[in-house]
Amino acid sequence: MAHAHSHVIHEGASLKQAARDTLEKSGQQWTAMRASVFDALAQFERPASAYDIAEAVSKAEGRRIAANSIYRILDLFVASNLARRVESVNAYVANAHPDCQHDCIFLVCDACGQATHIDDDSLSGNVRRAAEKAGFSVKRPIIEVHGTCADCDKN
Amino acid sequence: MAHAHSHVIHEGASLKQAARDTLEKSGQQWTAMRASVFDALAQFERPASAYDIAEAVSKAEGRRIAANSIYRILDLFVASNLARRVESVNAYVANAHPDCQHDCIFLVCDACGQATHIDDDSLSGNVRRAAEKAGFSVKRPIIEVHGTCADCDKN
DNA sequence: TGTCGAAATGATATGTTGTATCTTTCTTCG
DNA sequence: CGAAGAAAGATACAACATATCATTTCGACA
């Protein structure tokens, strides 16, 4: 593992609970709508666009949910570390460990669309330092690598 | 300098000439339209959206140029290394040294919108290696750092 | 428990970014 | 010149994102 501290990778119900805890700890409400959006997001195998999620939530709720509601909630999730935005594909993924903060690196497969996520604080630390060295005050490093994943490479 | 080989940073007419040479060397035509798009792109201080460029070119040409034409040409420029796309802001910048290939790193100021560009092949090399180590076949690393530039920090 | 203020969501419209398709024009080269 | 292919134009539309205002829900507290 590239970083020293331990952390839990949550899944399913555990992930949902971790998300809820994290959100509430930051003083936000865990509403039915937010739960529904989180569920939808977590069920996608690939980064999902706000509109993908709107569709999934609409189906789950049996009524039409408009994009703006989804965006609002996704923005909240990203701000609270429950989700990440993959900039180069305009889409979102659930964060498997909302309880700890990393600059994360996405490996985005151009063939199947999957985005796997690695944390390497030394790598992102180097990026941060290089930027600071150029007189830049870093808020958020974005590292996304496009290519093909091992599975797609085989085929 | 973070990388060992020398290369020229072009500006103005020299940049335009370098762009033209690079494009023609790759078997593409340097047309009036492409020149016009390149001029427009190079004149922006900040990453410019395709629509920004469409507007600038329309003004320069005295007739309406539609977005699709701009996109076509920008795609060609990016493929030929004459321009870069800054993914996290959906915008494009001219490449100051089209004649050599780097994985580049953009420092994007959230206050003024400027994107400065640094090359550090060792950094991007580390990113590439980390991805390959995870069984991923890398085509294109994207490294963009958001924050505030030195100028904006002062104020 | 009722009600008041704040937070969240809904409805609707619109702005921005990006593609698809087909037609017309331009360039190259025999 | 004339044919073939490359480039650009016209048009329509899809996908992504935000703004504004109305309505509902939540939570605190008398």
PDB file of C-alpha atoms (C1' of nucleotides) in Angstrom, chain D residues 3-26:
ATOM      1  C1'  DA D   3     -12.269  13.700 -60.644  1.00  0.00           C
ATOM      2  C1'  DA D   4     -11.373  12.382 -55.825  1.00  0.00           C
ATOM      3  C1'  DG D   5     -10.702  13.461 -51.400  1.00  0.00           C
ATOM      4  C1'  DA D   6     -10.103  16.843 -47.700  1.00  0.00           C
ATOM      5  C1'  DA D   7     -11.972  20.748 -45.367  1.00  0.00           C
ATOM      6  C1'  DA D   8     -15.541  23.744 -44.030  1.00  0.00           C
ATOM      7  C1'  DG D   9     -20.529  25.242 -43.672  1.00  0.00           C
ATOM      8  C1'  DA D  10     -25.418  24.673 -42.223  1.00  0.00           C
ATOM      9  C1'  DT D  11     -28.390  22.776 -39.297  1.00  0.00           C
ATOM     10  C1'  DA D  12     -30.164  20.162 -35.759  1.00  0.00           C
ATOM     11  C1'  DC D  13     -29.863  18.111 -31.565  1.00  0.00           C
ATOM     12  C1'  DA D  14     -27.779  15.639 -27.446  1.00  0.00           C
ATOM     13  C1'  DA D  15     -25.481  16.062 -23.074  1.00  0.00           C
ATOM     14  C1'  DC D  16     -23.999  18.672 -19.218  1.00  0.00           C
ATOM     15  C1'  DA D  17     -24.845  22.426 -15.925  1.00  0.00           C
ATOM     16  C1'  DT D  18     -26.979  26.413 -13.521  1.00  0.00           C
ATOM     17  C1'  DA D  19     -30.429  30.068 -12.117  1.00  0.00           C
ATOM     18  C1'  DT D  20     -34.683  31.387 -10.021  1.00  0.00           C
ATOM     19  C1'  DC D  21     -38.566  31.044  -7.582  1.00  0.00           C
ATOM     20  C1'  DA D  22     -42.260  28.173  -5.371  1.00  0.00           C
ATOM     21  C1'  DT D  23     -43.356  24.499  -2.212  1.00  0.00           C
ATOM     22  C1'  DT D  24     -42.458  21.087   1.185  1.00  0.00           C
ATOM     23  C1'  DT D  25     -40.083  19.217   5.046  1.00  0.00           C
ATOM     24  C1'  DC D  26     -37.399  19.493   9.236  1.00  0.00           C
TER      25       DC D  26
END
